[in-house]
Tab-separated table of C-alpha atoms in Angstrom:
chain	number	residue	atom	x	y	z
A	335	MET	CA	-17.841	3.443	-24.142
A	336	CYS	CA	-15.582	2.768	-27.359
A	337	ALA	CA	-13.777	-0.322	-27.387
A	338	PHE	CA	-10.676	1.982	-27.662
A	339	ALA	CA	-10.420	3.172	-24.626
A	340	LYS	CA	-10.265	0.877	-22.083
A	341	ASP	CA	-11.268	1.096	-18.619
A	342	ILE	CA	-8.852	1.031	-15.798
A	343	GLY	CA	-7.919	0.346	-12.297
A	344	ILE	CA	-4.869	2.064	-10.598
A	345	ASP	CA	-3.951	0.804	-7.164
A	346	LEU	CA	-1.930	3.921	-6.313
A	347	GLY	CA	0.309	2.977	-3.624
A	348	THR	CA	2.920	4.674	-1.392
A	349	ALA	CA	5.600	2.351	-2.400
A	350	SER	CA	3.974	0.846	-5.537
A	351	VAL	CA	1.784	1.576	-8.203
A	352	LEU	CA	0.067	-1.377	-10.110
A	353	ILE	CA	-2.360	-1.254	-12.909
A	354	TYR	CA	-4.902	-3.355	-14.055
A	355	VAL	CA	-5.965	-3.298	-17.192
A	356	LYS	CA	-9.581	-4.457	-18.525
A	357	ASP	CA	-9.548	-8.093	-20.345
A	358	LYS	CA	-5.723	-7.888	-19.734
A	359	GLY	CA	-5.349	-8.307	-16.024
A	360	ILE	CA	-2.259	-6.175	-14.038
A	361	VAL	CA	-0.256	-5.361	-16.297
A	362	LEU	CA	1.914	-3.059	-14.384
A	363	ASN	CA	3.928	-3.022	-11.081
A	364	GLU	CA	6.320	-0.472	-10.343
A	365	PRO	CA	7.575	0.857	-7.261
A	366	SER	CA	5.659	4.882	-6.333
A	367	VAL	CA	9.384	6.585	-7.588
A	368	VAL	CA	9.712	9.558	-9.757
A	369	ALA	CA	13.192	11.152	-10.492
A	370	VAL	CA	13.680	14.890	-11.233
A	371	ASP	CA	15.976	16.826	-12.605
A	372	LYS	CA	15.939	19.341	-10.020
A	373	ASN	CA	17.956	22.540	-12.364
A	374	SER	CA	14.948	22.498	-15.596
A	375	GLY	CA	12.601	20.337	-13.516
A	376	LYS	CA	12.815	17.540	-16.376
A	377	LEU	CA	11.259	13.903	-15.416
A	378	LEU	CA	14.260	12.012	-15.832
A	379	LYS	CA	12.346	8.275	-15.038
A	380	VAL	CA	9.424	6.249	-13.385
A	381	GLY	CA	9.309	3.253	-10.658
A	382	ALA	CA	11.554	0.383	-11.094
A	383	GLU	CA	14.382	3.129	-13.066
A	384	ALA	CA	14.652	6.160	-11.162
A	385	GLN	CA	13.787	3.337	-7.309
A	386	ALA	CA	17.710	2.696	-9.020
A	387	MET	CA	18.722	5.855	-7.856
A	388	LEU	CA	17.640	6.313	-4.936
A	389	GLY	CA	20.035	7.427	-2.155
A	390	ARG	CA	22.422	7.659	-4.977
A	391	THR	CA	21.398	9.888	-7.349
A	392	PRO	CA	23.924	13.532	-8.143
A	393	GLY	CA	23.520	17.050	-6.554
A	394	ASN	CA	20.774	17.647	-9.482
A	395	ILE	CA	18.817	14.892	-9.868
A	396	ILE	CA	16.332	14.350	-7.524
A	397	ALA	CA	14.795	11.165	-6.896
A	398	ILE	CA	11.136	11.783	-4.700
A	399	ARG	CA	7.907	9.152	-3.711
A	400	PRO	CA	4.963	11.118	-4.639
A	401	LEU	CA	3.090	9.435	-1.747
A	402	ARG	CA	3.326	9.352	1.862
A	403	GLU	CA	1.061	6.948	4.001
A	404	GLY	CA	-1.212	6.760	1.313
A	405	VAL	CA	-2.334	10.427	0.301
A	406	ILE	CA	-0.205	12.303	-2.709
A	407	SER	CA	2.611	14.584	-0.312
A	408	ASP	CA	3.688	16.348	-4.244
A	409	TYR	CA	0.677	17.025	-7.089
A	410	GLU	CA	2.255	17.630	-9.644
A	411	VAL	CA	5.185	14.788	-9.134
A	412	THR	CA	2.086	12.557	-8.745
A	413	GLU	CA	-0.512	13.196	-12.097
A	414	ARG	CA	3.190	12.972	-14.256
A	415	MET	CA	3.871	9.626	-12.779
A	416	ILE	CA	0.261	8.664	-13.100
A	417	LYS	CA	0.464	10.155	-16.714
A	418	GLU	CA	3.908	7.752	-17.869
A	419	PHE	CA	2.339	4.988	-16.111
A	420	ILE	CA	-0.609	5.114	-18.209
A	421	HIS	CA	0.679	6.087	-21.330
A	422	LYS	CA	3.374	2.449	-20.643
A	423	VAL	CA	0.048	0.258	-20.491
A	424	ALA	CA	-1.920	2.578	-22.958
A	425	GLY	CA	-0.140	4.235	-25.348
A	426	PHE	CA	-0.988	6.424	-27.429
A	427	GLN	CA	-5.437	6.419	-26.849
A	428	PHE	CA	-7.683	8.296	-29.006
A	429	PHE	CA	-10.518	8.261	-26.507
A	430	LYS	CA	-9.756	9.012	-23.067
A	431	PRO	CA	-9.953	5.713	-20.594
A	432	ARG	CA	-12.398	6.036	-16.966
A	433	ILE	CA	-9.753	5.257	-13.933
A	434	ILE	CA	-10.663	3.890	-10.594
A	435	ILE	CA	-7.597	4.077	-8.548
A	436	CYS	CA	-7.729	3.673	-4.382
A	437	VAL	CA	-7.259	5.076	-1.445
A	438	PRO	CA	-6.966	4.575	2.006
A	439	SER	CA	-10.446	4.545	4.199
A	440	GLY	CA	-8.905	6.862	6.395
A	441	ILE	CA	-8.281	9.088	3.780
A	442	THR	CA	-10.297	13.530	4.087
A	443	GLU	CA	-12.595	14.751	1.718
A	444	VAL	CA	-9.410	17.760	0.652
A	445	GLU	CA	-6.855	14.382	-0.367
A	446	GLU	CA	-9.905	12.608	-2.361
A	447	ARG	CA	-10.172	15.567	-4.312
A	448	ALA	CA	-6.065	15.578	-5.128
A	449	VAL	CA	-6.958	11.947	-6.169
A	450	ILE	CA	-9.145	12.953	-8.506
A	451	ASP	CA	-7.942	15.443	-9.782
A	452	ALA	CA	-4.303	13.838	-10.792
A	453	GLY	CA	-6.063	11.370	-12.104
A	454	ILE	CA	-8.082	13.652	-15.044
A	455	GLN	CA	-4.720	16.122	-15.798
A	456	ALA	CA	-3.041	12.559	-15.829
A	457	GLY	CA	-6.433	11.643	-18.840
A	458	ALA	CA	-8.869	9.796	-17.663
A	459	ARG	CA	-12.024	10.515	-19.069
A	460	ARG	CA	-13.769	10.108	-15.473
A	461	VAL	CA	-12.566	9.165	-11.818
A	462	TYR	CA	-14.005	6.745	-9.294
A	463	LEU	CA	-12.562	6.672	-5.624
A	464	ILE	CA	-12.804	2.801	-3.787
A	465	GLU	CA	-11.205	2.223	-0.464
A	466	GLU	CA	-8.483	-0.401	0.174
A	467	PRO	CA	-9.973	-2.088	2.359
A	468	VAL	CA	-12.393	-3.110	0.059
A	469	ALA	CA	-10.536	-3.702	-3.485
A	470	ALA	CA	-8.900	-5.722	-1.218
A	471	ALA	CA	-11.595	-7.467	-0.119
A	472	ILE	CA	-12.556	-8.482	-3.055
A	473	GLY	CA	-8.822	-9.325	-5.216
A	474	ALA	CA	-9.197	-12.020	-2.113
A	475	GLY	CA	-11.926	-13.533	-3.027
A	476	ILE	CA	-14.004	-12.891	-0.951
A	477	ASP	CA	-18.758	-12.163	-1.944
A	478	ILE	CA	-18.869	-8.804	-0.185
A	479	ALA	CA	-21.971	-8.050	-1.243
A	480	LYS	CA	-23.892	-11.130	0.804
A	481	PRO	CA	-25.198	-10.157	4.958
A	482	ASP	CA	-21.648	-11.685	6.657
A	483	GLY	CA	-19.052	-9.755	8.782
A	484	HIS	CA	-15.040	-10.119	6.848
A	485	LEU	CA	-12.769	-8.181	8.793
A	486	ILE	CA	-10.168	-7.217	6.372
A	487	ILE	CA	-6.431	-6.073	7.254
A	488	ASP	CA	-4.625	-4.883	4.619
A	489	ILE	CA	-0.951	-3.459	5.362
A	490	GLY	CA	1.026	-1.399	2.050
A	491	GLY	CA	3.854	1.058	1.969
A	492	GLY	CA	2.399	4.130	4.003
A	493	THR	CA	-0.870	3.021	5.578
A	494	SER	CA	-2.342	-0.299	7.132
A	495	ASP	CA	-6.109	0.086	6.902
A	496	ILE	CA	-8.537	-2.622	8.709
A	497	ALA	CA	-12.396	-2.606	7.705
A	498	VAL	CA	-15.586	-5.487	8.924
A	499	ILE	CA	-17.312	-5.480	4.953
A	500	SER	CA	-20.673	-6.954	5.077
A	501	LEU	CA	-23.192	-5.648	2.368
A	502	SER	CA	-20.510	-4.355	0.506
A	503	GLY	CA	-20.100	-1.416	2.848
A	504	VAL	CA	-17.419	-0.742	4.830
A	505	VAL	CA	-19.069	-1.209	8.475
A	506	GLU	CA	-16.422	-0.516	11.367
A	507	SER	CA	-12.636	0.772	9.813
A	508	ALA	CA	-9.395	1.931	10.723
A	509	SER	CA	-6.672	3.948	8.337
A	510	ILE	CA	-3.580	4.277	10.793
A	511	LYS	CA	0.033	5.222	9.282
A	512	VAL	CA	2.291	2.390	10.128
A	513	ALA	CA	2.714	0.313	7.704
A	514	GLY	CA	6.038	-0.947	5.591
A	515	ASP	CA	7.426	2.200	4.493
A	516	GLN	CA	7.452	2.546	9.659
A	517	PHE	CA	8.977	-1.045	9.495
A	518	ASN	CA	11.945	0.496	7.210
A	519	GLU	CA	12.688	3.184	9.807
A	520	ALA	CA	11.702	0.925	13.004
A	521	VAL	CA	14.839	-1.459	11.411
A	522	ILE	CA	16.926	2.275	11.392
A	523	LYS	CA	16.510	3.394	13.705
A	524	TYR	CA	17.221	-0.143	15.999
A	525	MET	CA	20.219	-0.594	13.951
A	526	ARG	CA	21.555	2.763	14.881
A	527	LYS	CA	20.716	1.834	19.011
A	528	LYS	CA	21.821	-1.174	19.238
A	529	HIS	CA	24.792	-1.493	16.953
A	530	ASN	CA	25.937	2.150	16.412
A	531	LEU	CA	25.136	1.428	12.536
A	532	LEU	CA	23.328	3.192	9.635
A	533	VAL	CA	22.265	1.484	7.461
A	534	GLY	CA	19.718	2.816	4.518
A	535	GLU	CA	16.660	2.523	3.625
A	536	ARG	CA	17.224	0.687	0.759
A	537	THR	CA	19.110	-1.983	3.405
A	538	ALA	CA	16.060	-2.182	5.949
A	539	GLU	CA	13.693	-3.235	3.165
A	540	GLU	CA	15.828	-6.663	2.445
A	541	MET	CA	16.150	-6.809	6.334
A	542	LYS	CA	12.867	-6.893	6.587
A	543	ILE	CA	11.960	-9.228	3.788
A	544	GLN	CA	14.681	-11.077	4.006
A	545	ILE	CA	15.331	-12.066	8.293
A	546	GLY	CA	11.719	-9.610	10.172
A	547	CYS	CA	9.446	-11.384	11.877
A	548	VAL	CA	6.745	-10.536	13.871
A	549	PHE	CA	6.363	-13.605	15.916
A	550	PRO	CA	9.081	-16.435	17.654
A	551	PRO	CA	9.885	-18.164	14.696
A	552	GLU	CA	10.294	-22.417	14.541
A	553	GLU	CA	14.158	-21.710	13.750
A	554	GLU	CA	16.384	-18.253	13.602
A	555	THR	CA	17.632	-16.822	10.462
A	556	SER	CA	20.374	-14.377	10.605
A	557	MET	CA	21.842	-11.777	7.747
A	558	GLU	CA	25.097	-10.614	6.870
A	559	VAL	CA	24.597	-6.691	6.423
A	560	LYS	CA	26.448	-3.698	5.737
A	561	GLY	CA	26.506	-0.002	7.218
A	562	ARG	CA	28.600	2.640	7.872
A	563	CYS	CA	29.451	2.550	11.444
A	564	LEU	CA	28.993	5.726	13.803
A	565	LEU	CA	31.684	5.439	16.316
A	566	THR	CA	34.222	5.372	13.082
A	567	GLY	CA	32.365	6.953	10.208
A	568	LEU	CA	33.694	3.815	8.748
A	569	PRO	CA	32.167	0.675	6.517
A	570	LYS	CA	31.137	-2.833	9.126
A	571	LEU	CA	29.839	-5.508	8.596
A	572	ILE	CA	27.829	-7.338	11.596
A	573	SER	CA	25.067	-9.839	11.130
A	574	VAL	CA	21.794	-9.662	12.419
A	575	THR	CA	19.669	-12.030	13.909
A	576	SER	CA	15.350	-12.026	13.209
A	577	THR	CA	14.735	-12.383	16.913
A	578	GLU	CA	16.141	-9.107	17.219
A	579	MET	CA	13.706	-7.929	14.318
A	580	MET	CA	11.319	-9.637	16.802
A	581	ASP	CA	12.016	-6.463	19.391
A	582	ALA	CA	12.252	-3.699	16.412
A	583	PHE	CA	9.548	-4.566	14.375
A	584	GLU	CA	7.899	-4.014	18.295
A	585	GLU	CA	5.891	-0.665	18.282
A	586	PRO	CA	4.772	-0.845	14.382
A	587	VAL	CA	3.321	-4.130	14.880
A	588	GLU	CA	1.962	-2.550	18.557
A	589	ARG	CA	0.543	-0.039	17.389
A	590	ILE	CA	-1.363	-2.604	14.095
A	591	MET	CA	-2.624	-4.757	16.919
A	592	GLU	CA	-4.058	-1.894	19.432
A	593	ALA	CA	-5.852	-0.760	16.152
A	594	VAL	CA	-7.582	-3.968	15.665
A	595	HIS	CA	-8.462	-4.938	19.149
A	596	GLN	CA	-10.492	-0.772	18.208
A	597	VAL	CA	-12.689	-1.972	15.183
A	598	LEU	CA	-13.576	-5.617	16.820
A	599	GLU	CA	-14.479	-3.667	19.657
A	600	ARG	CA	-17.160	-1.034	17.750
A	601	THR	CA	-18.434	-4.369	15.278
A	602	PRO	CA	-21.432	-5.461	15.660
A	603	PRO	CA	-22.249	-8.383	17.516
A	604	GLU	CA	-24.024	-10.702	15.088
A	605	LEU	CA	-20.185	-10.138	12.176
A	606	VAL	CA	-18.254	-10.806	15.090
A	607	ALA	CA	-20.276	-13.884	15.583
A	608	ASP	CA	-19.817	-13.743	11.447
A	609	ILE	CA	-15.546	-13.093	11.814
A	610	SER	CA	-15.178	-15.668	13.971
A	611	THR	CA	-15.891	-18.841	12.030
A	612	ASN	CA	-14.620	-16.703	8.487
A	613	GLY	CA	-11.996	-15.411	9.963
A	614	ILE	CA	-9.086	-12.062	9.284
A	615	VAL	CA	-7.865	-12.844	6.348
A	616	MET	CA	-4.539	-10.238	5.347
A	617	THR	CA	-3.798	-8.286	2.242
A	618	GLY	CA	0.043	-6.236	0.801
A	619	GLY	CA	3.340	-6.488	1.486
A	620	GLY	CA	3.352	-5.600	4.796
A	621	SER	CA	1.886	-9.214	5.825
A	622	LEU	CA	4.013	-11.133	4.666
A	623	ILE	CA	6.429	-10.177	6.951
A	624	LYS	CA	7.201	-14.098	8.641
A	625	GLY	CA	4.632	-14.907	11.493
A	626	PHE	CA	2.011	-11.915	11.529
A	627	ASP	CA	-0.856	-14.338	10.288
A	628	LYS	CA	-0.385	-15.972	13.984
A	629	LEU	CA	0.422	-13.600	15.765
A	630	ILE	CA	-2.989	-12.067	14.708
A	631	THR	CA	-4.748	-15.378	15.461
A	632	ALA	CA	-2.528	-15.577	18.562
A	633	ARG	CA	-4.070	-12.347	20.099
A	634	THR	CA	-7.750	-12.406	18.607
A	635	GLY	CA	-7.867	-16.211	18.848
A	636	ILE	CA	-9.620	-16.229	15.024
A	637	HIS	CA	-8.184	-17.966	13.001
A	638	THR	CA	-5.681	-16.092	10.608
A	639	ALA	CA	-5.027	-16.200	7.039
A	640	ILE	CA	-2.325	-14.568	4.442
A	641	ALA	CA	-4.757	-13.477	0.632
A	642	GLU	CA	-2.855	-15.971	-1.747
A	643	ASN	CA	-1.142	-13.126	-4.233
A	644	ALA	CA	-1.509	-10.547	-0.933
A	645	ILE	CA	0.434	-8.119	-3.177
A	646	GLN	CA	-2.148	-8.113	-5.669
A	647	CYS	CA	-5.332	-8.032	-4.423
A	648	VAL	CA	-5.439	-4.107	-4.460
A	649	ALA	CA	-5.269	-4.101	-7.538
A	650	MET	CA	-7.059	-7.423	-8.775
A	651	GLY	CA	-10.030	-6.093	-6.399
A	652	THR	CA	-9.574	-2.481	-7.559
A	653	GLY	CA	-9.869	-4.097	-11.580
A	654	LYS	CA	-12.635	-6.312	-11.128
A	655	SER	CA	-14.398	-3.463	-10.040
A	656	LEU	CA	-14.296	-1.681	-13.397
A	657	GLU	CA	-17.240	-4.292	-13.941
A	658	SER	CA	-19.569	-2.576	-12.019
A	659	VAL	CA	-18.170	1.048	-13.087
A	660	GLY	CA	-21.258	2.167	-15.024
A	661	GLU	CA	-22.903	1.623	-10.927
A	662	MET	CA	-20.855	4.999	-9.876
A	663	GLN	CA	-21.500	8.060	-8.769
A	664	ASP	CA	-19.165	10.018	-11.224
A	665	GLY	CA	-16.367	12.147	-9.373
A	666	THR	CA	-15.259	9.933	-5.681
A	667	MET	CA	-17.124	7.297	-5.172
A	668	ASN	CA	-16.529	4.757	-1.282
A	669	LEU	CA	-18.669	2.143	-1.563
A	670	SER	CA	-19.346	2.322	1.634
A	671	ARG	CA	-20.091	5.482	2.069
A	672	ARG	CA	-21.866	6.813	-1.335
A	673	LYS	CA	-21.854	10.412	-0.576
A	674	GLN	CA	-20.236	12.685	-4.592
A	675	ILE	CA	-18.556	15.694	-4.161
A	676	ASN	CA	-19.169	18.613	-6.932
């Protein structure tokens, strides 16, 4: 290993990309958005600058989110985005770095291969994969090597990963494509149906962060929302409450709860006993929606806590796993499945 090339951990999320450089920590946290000139195919902006263009671009510029539901939907743009971000944090390196990329636990072999290829094309010497819930557990400070069961619920932008981890591996897991993006869509749908108001994705995201809740709040909060009235076609301002947001979120929340129950049902009894003692740990941006921990505690009877620094947990865990990169197999390395694709 040459001193010039620092190993890099990448949390390649649907909503944002976080990059961890060995010995430096998290050095980049940017939205997974790329702005491209449609006519020339030229890459214009990446990350926060490209996100500011979403929904506001002239005809020849398109702002793309190249990852959908936790997996690559536009291979070429993803590869260019990773390349730009690596260049941003590492500059020009004479030696290529080794990279660990975080992936959802329900990823298929074809999708795994796409992630590895994108990493290699973006300038990695070798690419290893780690499953999101495993990285989240490491990032939350759990010692996953012990024969002790822990339940992790990682709610990201595109996928929610629920996994029982013991002895450095995933014993039972579920990965569902219901997460932050679906919560935003639920808000848009609700506003259209209930208020005849059309709001954009960014407004829905702001509503989710400011007044979103999934458990009856102690005190009602509200926010003024601007959008386009579907009846008149003109701008309209209305006030929306946190209780209304609870109604809007009902469907995605139920689907996540169902997945949590299914994972617990399939988990060996000894590990369920461990989990009821250790509690459930939540990570990812979606876990920050008000009342999510209370809802899971109420529904499962198991104490649920949100990890400190929930948004950065997966990136931190991916970074910490760089310590053992020497023990990993080439190509794809899923801690729980220890398989190799040549």
